[in-house]
Every structure is written in C-alpha cells, then in structure tokens.
C-alpha positions as a printed NumPy array, in Angstrom:
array([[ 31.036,  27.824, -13.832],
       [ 27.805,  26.121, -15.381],
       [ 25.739,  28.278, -14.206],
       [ 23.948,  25.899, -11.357],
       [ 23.426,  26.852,  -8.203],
       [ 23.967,  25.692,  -4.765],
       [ 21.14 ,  27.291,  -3.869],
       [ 17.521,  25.601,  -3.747],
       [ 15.233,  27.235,  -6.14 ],
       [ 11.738,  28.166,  -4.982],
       [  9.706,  25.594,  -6.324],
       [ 12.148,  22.531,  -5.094],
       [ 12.22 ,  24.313,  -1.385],
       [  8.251,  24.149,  -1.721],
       [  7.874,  20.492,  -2.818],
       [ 10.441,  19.087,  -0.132],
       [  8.376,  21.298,   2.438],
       [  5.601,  19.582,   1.262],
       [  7.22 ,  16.49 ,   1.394],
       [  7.8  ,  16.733,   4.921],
       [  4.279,  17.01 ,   5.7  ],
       [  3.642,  13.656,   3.637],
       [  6.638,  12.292,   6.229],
       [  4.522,  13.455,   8.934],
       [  1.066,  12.347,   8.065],
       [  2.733,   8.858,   7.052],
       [  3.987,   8.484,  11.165],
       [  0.819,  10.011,  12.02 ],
       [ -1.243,   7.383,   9.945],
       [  1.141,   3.942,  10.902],
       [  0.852,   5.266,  14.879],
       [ -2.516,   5.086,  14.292],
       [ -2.856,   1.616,  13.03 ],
       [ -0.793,   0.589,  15.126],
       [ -3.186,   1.432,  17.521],
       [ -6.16 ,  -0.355,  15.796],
       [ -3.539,  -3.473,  15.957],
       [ -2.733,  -3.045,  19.631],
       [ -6.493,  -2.911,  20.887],
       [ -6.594,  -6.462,  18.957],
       [ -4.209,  -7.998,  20.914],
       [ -1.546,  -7.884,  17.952],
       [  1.181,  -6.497,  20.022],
       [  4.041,  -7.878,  17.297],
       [  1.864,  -5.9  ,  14.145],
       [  1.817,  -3.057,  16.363],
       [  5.445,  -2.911,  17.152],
       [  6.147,  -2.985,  13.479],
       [  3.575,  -0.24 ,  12.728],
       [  5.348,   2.283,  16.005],
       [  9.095,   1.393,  14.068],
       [  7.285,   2.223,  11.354],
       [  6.006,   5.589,  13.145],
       [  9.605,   6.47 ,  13.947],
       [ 11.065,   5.844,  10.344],
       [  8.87 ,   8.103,   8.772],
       [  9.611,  11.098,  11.399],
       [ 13.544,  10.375,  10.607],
       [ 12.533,  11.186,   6.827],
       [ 10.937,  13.879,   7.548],
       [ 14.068,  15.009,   9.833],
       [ 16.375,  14.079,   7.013],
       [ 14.451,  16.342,   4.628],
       [ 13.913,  18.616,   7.238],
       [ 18.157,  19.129,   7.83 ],
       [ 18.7  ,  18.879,   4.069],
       [ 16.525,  21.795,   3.655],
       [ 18.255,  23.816,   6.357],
       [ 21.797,  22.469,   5.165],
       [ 20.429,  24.541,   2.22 ],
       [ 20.242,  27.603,   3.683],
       [ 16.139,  27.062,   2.705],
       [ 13.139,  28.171,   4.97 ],
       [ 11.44 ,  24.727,   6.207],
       [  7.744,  25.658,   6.886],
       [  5.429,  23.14 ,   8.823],
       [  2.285,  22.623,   8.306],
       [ -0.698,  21.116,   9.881],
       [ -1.132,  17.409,   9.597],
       [ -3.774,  15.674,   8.217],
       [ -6.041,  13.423,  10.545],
       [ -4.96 ,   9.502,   9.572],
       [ -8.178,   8.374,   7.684],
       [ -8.407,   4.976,   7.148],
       [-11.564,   2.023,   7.63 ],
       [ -8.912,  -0.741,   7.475],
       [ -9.136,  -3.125,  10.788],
       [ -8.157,  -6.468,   9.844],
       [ -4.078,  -7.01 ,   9.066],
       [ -4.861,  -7.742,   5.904],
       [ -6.694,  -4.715,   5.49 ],
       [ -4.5  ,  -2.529,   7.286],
       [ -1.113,  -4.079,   5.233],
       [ -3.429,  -3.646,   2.227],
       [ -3.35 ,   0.058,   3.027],
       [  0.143,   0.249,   3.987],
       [  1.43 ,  -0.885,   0.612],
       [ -0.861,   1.588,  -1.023],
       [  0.265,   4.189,   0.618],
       [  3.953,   3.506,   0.672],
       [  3.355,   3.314,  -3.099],
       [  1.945,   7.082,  -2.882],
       [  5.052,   7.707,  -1.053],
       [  6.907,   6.129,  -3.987],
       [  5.033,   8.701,  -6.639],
       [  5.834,  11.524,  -4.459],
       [  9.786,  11.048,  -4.472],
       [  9.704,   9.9  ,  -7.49 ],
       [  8.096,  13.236,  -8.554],
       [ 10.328,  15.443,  -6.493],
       [ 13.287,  13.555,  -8.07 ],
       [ 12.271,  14.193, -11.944],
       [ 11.611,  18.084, -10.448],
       [ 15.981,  17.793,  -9.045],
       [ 16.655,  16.401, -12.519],
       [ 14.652,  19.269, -14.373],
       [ 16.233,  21.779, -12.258],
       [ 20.206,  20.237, -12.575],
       [ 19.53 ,  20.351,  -8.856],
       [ 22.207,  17.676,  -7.999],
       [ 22.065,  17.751,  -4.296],
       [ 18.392,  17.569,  -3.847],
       [ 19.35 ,  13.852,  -6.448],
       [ 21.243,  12.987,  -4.199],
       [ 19.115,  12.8  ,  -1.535],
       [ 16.296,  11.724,  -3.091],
       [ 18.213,   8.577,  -4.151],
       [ 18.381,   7.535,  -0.85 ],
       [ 14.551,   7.988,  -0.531],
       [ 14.338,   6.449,  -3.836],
       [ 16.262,   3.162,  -2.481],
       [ 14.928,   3.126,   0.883],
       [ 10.947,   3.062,  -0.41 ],
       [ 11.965,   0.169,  -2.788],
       [ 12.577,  -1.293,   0.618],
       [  8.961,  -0.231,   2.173],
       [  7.249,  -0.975,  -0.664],
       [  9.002,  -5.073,  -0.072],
       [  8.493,  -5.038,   3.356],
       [  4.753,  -4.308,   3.4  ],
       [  3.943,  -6.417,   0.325],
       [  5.953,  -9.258,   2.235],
       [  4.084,  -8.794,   5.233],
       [  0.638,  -8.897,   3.152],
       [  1.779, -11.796,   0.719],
       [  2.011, -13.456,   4.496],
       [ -1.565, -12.066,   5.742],
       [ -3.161, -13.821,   2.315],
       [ -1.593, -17.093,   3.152],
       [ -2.78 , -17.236,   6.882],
       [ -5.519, -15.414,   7.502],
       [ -6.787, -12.959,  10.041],
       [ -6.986, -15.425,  12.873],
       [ -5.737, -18.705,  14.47 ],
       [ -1.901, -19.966,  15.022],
       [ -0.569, -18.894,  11.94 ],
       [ -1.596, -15.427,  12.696],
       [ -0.068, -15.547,  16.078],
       [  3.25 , -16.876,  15.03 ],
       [  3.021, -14.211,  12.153],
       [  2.832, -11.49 ,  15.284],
       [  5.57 , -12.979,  17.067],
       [  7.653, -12.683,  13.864],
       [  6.849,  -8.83 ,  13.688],
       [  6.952,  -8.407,  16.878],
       [ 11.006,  -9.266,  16.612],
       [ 11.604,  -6.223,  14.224],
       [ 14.709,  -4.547,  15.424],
       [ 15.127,  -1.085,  14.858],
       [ 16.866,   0.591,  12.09 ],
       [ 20.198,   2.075,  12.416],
       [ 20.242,   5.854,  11.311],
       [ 21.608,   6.833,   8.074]])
C-alpha cells in the first residue's frame, strides 16, 4: 500500500464542513432574492432564484453524505444573514454571478487542498462541483448578458420572466 488513506484528514473534514455552510448561506441568499423579485411582480426571476434555493441545499446534502460516507463528523453551523442592496435584475444577476464566482474559488480551493493531500475521493467529488459551477457561473452570466440587452422594464423584460419562469427542475445526481 501507498500509504493513503481512506480516511479524511482533519483539515479536509474542516474545509468541506465549511463548505457546507457556504452551500447553505448560498440557498439562504438566492431565497432571499427571490423574494426581492417576487414583491416586483417577477414571478419567472423568482422561480429561477427558489430552483436556485433548492440546488444549493442538494450541494450542501451531497457534501453533507460524502462527509458521513467518510466516516467524518459533519458540524453545522450558523448561517449568515443574506446581505445584499441589489433590487433591480440586473443588479441582483450582477450579484449572482459574483457570488457563484466565490463559489467557484471556494471548490476550487478545496480541490488543490484533495490534490495536496492525495485525497482522491474528496477529487472526485469536487469534480463534480468543479463541472457543475462552470454551469452556474453560464447560467447567471447568460441571464445578465440578457438583463444588459433589455433593461429593467417594459416587454422585453416580461418575456425575459416568462422565459425563467419555464426553468424545469434539475434531476438529482
């Protein structure tokens, strides 16, 4: 044998932990915008933020059951309140696609820690967070590539709601 373990060191089992908590804020911060959307009357942007909501809670499970699949203690921890002073879409997406980039850093980060460590099963994983925030990061820049081109009222707008409001929701991995 190599030498590697199965089992998740210390400092891995703290970052994922950690990572959860980024899951959770994330839902907590898109159900919150999704409520500044909703008490605009965009019920389509708000539909996208809630699938949104529910994505980032199935990361956090996934992480979550990886960490138990590990035989690793998962600690909670308190969120954080969503802070934001976005209100327009274009705003808000603005913030979105910052903040799935954060997201982005973060995996990135916990990946280059797996690597470090010859922690292949934590690489694993994180591939698949690696891939599916590529797809975020596309989705929300789409979205505010849209916004820029019509604006943060009048048909286009509308017809831009409708279109988000037609998300379907993601099959589980």
């Amino acid at each position: 044998m190599s030498g590697i373990s199965s089992t998740l060191s210390e400092r891995m089992r703290t970052a994922l932990n950690e990572q959860i908590k980024a899951e959770l804020d994330s839902a907590y911060l898109y159900l919150a915008l999704a409520a500044q959307v909703e008490q605009q009357n965009l019920k389509g942007f708000a539909h996208w933020l809630r699938l949104q909501w529910e994505e980032e809670l199935a990361h956090a499970l996934k992480l979550y059951d990886f960490l138990l699949q590990r035989d690793a203690a998962v600690e909670l921890k308190a969120l954080n309140e969503p802070s934001f002073t976005a209100r327009t879409p274009l705003e808000i997406f603005t913030q979105v696609l910052a903040h799935e980039q954060y997201i982005t850093r973060r995996i990135n980060g916990l990946y280059a820690m797996a690597v470090e460590e010859k922690d292949y099963a934590s690489q694993t994983l994180l591939q698949w967070f690696i891939a599916e925030q590529l797809e975020e990061e596309e989705s929300a820049r789409d979205i505010m590539d849209n916004l820029k081109l019509v604006g943060d009222s009048g048909a286009s707008l509308f017809l831009l709601d409708r279109e988000l409001g037609q998300r379907p929701k993601e099959a589980e991995d």
